[in-house]
Coordinates of N, CA and C in Angstrom, one line a residue:
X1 N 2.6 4.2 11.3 CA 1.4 4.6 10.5 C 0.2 3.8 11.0
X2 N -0.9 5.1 11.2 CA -2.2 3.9 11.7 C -3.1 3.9 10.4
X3 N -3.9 3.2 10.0 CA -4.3 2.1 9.2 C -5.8 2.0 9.7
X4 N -7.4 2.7 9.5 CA -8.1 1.9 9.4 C -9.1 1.5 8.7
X5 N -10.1 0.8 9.2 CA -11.5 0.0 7.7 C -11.0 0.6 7.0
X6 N -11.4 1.9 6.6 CA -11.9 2.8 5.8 C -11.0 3.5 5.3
X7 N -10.0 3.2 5.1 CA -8.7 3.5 4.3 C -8.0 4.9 4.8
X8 N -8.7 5.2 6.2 CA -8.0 6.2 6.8 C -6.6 5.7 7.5
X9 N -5.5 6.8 6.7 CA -4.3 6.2 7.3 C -3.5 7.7 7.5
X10 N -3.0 7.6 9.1 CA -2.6 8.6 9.9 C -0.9 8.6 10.0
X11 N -0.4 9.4 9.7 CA 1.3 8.8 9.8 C 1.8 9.7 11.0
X12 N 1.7 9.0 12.4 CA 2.4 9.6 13.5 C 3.5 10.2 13.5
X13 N 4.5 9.8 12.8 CA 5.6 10.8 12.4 C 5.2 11.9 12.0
X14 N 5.0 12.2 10.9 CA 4.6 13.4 10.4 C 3.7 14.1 10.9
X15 N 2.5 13.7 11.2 CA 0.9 14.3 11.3 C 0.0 14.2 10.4
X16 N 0.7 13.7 9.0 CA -0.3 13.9 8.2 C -1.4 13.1 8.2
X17 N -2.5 13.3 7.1 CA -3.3 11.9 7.3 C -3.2 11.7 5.0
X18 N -3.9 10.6 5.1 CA -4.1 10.2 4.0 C -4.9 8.9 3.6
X19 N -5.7 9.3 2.4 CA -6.7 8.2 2.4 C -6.1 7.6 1.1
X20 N -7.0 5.9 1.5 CA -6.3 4.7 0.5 C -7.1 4.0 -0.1
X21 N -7.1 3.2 -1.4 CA -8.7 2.3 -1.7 C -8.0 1.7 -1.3
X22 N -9.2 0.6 -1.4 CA -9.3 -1.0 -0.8 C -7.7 -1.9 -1.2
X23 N -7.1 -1.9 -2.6 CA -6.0 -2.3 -3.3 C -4.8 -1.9 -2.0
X24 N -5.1 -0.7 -1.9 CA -3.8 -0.2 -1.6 C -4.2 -0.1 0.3
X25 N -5.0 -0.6 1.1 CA -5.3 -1.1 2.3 C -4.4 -2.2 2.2
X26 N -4.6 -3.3 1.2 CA -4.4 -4.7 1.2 C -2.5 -4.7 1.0
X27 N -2.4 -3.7 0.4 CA -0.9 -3.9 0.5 C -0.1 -2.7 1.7
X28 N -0.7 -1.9 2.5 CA -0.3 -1.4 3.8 C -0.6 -2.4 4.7
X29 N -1.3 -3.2 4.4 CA -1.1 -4.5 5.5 C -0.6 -5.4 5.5
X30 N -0.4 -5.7 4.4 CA 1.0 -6.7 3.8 C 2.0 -5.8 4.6
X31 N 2.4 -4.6 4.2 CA 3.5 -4.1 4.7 C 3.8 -4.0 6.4
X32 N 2.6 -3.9 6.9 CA 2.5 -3.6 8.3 C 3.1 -5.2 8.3
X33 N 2.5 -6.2 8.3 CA 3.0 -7.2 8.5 C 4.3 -7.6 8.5
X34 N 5.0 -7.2 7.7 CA 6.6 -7.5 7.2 C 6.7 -8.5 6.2
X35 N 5.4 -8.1 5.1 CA 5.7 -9.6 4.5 C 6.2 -8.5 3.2
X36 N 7.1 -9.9 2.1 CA 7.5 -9.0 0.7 C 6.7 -8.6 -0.5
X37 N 7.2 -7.9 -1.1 CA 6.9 -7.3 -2.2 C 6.3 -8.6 -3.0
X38 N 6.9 -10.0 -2.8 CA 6.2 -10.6 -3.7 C 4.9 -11.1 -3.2
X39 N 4.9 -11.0 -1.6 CA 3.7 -11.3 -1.0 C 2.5 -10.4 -1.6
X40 N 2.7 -8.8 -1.3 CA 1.9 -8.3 -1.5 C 1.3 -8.3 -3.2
X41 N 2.2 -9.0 -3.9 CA 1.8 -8.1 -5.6 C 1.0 -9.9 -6.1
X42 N 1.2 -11.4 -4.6 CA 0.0 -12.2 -5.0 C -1.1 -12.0 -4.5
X43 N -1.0 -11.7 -3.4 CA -2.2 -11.0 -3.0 C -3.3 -9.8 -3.7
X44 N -2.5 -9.2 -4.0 CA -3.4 -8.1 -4.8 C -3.8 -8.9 -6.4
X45 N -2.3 -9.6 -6.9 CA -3.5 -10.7 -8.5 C -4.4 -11.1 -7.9
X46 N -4.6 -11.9 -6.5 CA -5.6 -13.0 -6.2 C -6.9 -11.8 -5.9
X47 N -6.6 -11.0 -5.0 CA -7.8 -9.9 -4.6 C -8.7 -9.4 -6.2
X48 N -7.7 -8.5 -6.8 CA -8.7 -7.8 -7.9 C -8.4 -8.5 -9.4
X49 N -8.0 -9.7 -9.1 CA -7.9 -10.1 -10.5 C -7.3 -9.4 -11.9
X50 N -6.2 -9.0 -11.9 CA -5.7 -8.5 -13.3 C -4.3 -8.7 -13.2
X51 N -3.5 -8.8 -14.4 CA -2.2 -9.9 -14.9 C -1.8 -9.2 -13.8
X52 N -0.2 -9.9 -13.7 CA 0.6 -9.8 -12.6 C 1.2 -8.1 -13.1
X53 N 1.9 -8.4 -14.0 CA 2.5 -6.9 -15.1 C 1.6 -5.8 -14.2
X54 N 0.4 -5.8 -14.6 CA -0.2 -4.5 -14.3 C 0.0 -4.4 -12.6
X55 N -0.4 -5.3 -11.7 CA -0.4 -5.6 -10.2 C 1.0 -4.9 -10.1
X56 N 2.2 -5.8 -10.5 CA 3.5 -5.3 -10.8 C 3.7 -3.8 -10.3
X57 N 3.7 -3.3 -11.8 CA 3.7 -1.7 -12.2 C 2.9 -0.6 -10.7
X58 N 1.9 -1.2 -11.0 CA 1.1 -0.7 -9.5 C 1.6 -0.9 -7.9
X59 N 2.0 -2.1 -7.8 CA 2.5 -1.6 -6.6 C 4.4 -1.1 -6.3
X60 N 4.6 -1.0 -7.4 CA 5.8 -0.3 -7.6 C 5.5 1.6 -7.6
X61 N 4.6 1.7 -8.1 CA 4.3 2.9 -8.4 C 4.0 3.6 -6.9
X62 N 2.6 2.7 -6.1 CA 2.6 2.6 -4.9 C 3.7 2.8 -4.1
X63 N 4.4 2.2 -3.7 CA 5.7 2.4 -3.1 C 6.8 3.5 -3.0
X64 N 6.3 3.9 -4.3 CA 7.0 5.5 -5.1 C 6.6 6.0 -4.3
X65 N 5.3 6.2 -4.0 CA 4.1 7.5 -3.9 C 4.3 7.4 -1.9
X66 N 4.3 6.4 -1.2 CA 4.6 6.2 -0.2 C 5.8 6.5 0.2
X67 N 6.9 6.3 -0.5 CA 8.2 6.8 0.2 C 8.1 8.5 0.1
X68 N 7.8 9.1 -1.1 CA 7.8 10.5 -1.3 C 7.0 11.2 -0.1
X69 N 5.5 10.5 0.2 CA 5.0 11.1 1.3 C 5.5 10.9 3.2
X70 N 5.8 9.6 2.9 CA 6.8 9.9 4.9 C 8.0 10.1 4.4
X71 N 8.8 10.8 3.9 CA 9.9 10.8 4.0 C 10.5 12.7 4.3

């Protein structure tokens, strides 16, 4: 998957493309990185400020929405 500024993200496997906000940049690069789920869900409290629960929920949901589309 390429990844850029601007939330344009291209999935070479497939072809498709798909755009991302800023939140969800911040955790495709977490991922690109290899780092965990718990990396990404301090990163995003510390980024946009709001309880972990909701961060939580959100990048679980995220994850959902990402497997369904490369898969």
């Amino acid at each position: 998957m390429i990844l850029n500024a601007n939330g344009y993200t291209f999935d070479t496997r497939t072809g498709r493309s798909y755009s991302v906000n800023p939140p969800g940049m911040i955790a495709l690069l977490i991922m690109q990185d290899g780092k965990s789920r718990r990396a990404m869900i301090d990163a995003l409290v510390a980024a946009c400020q709001q309880p972990r629960a909701v961060v939580e929920a959100g990048v679980d949901d995220f994850i959902q929405q990402l497997t369904r589309c490369v898969s």
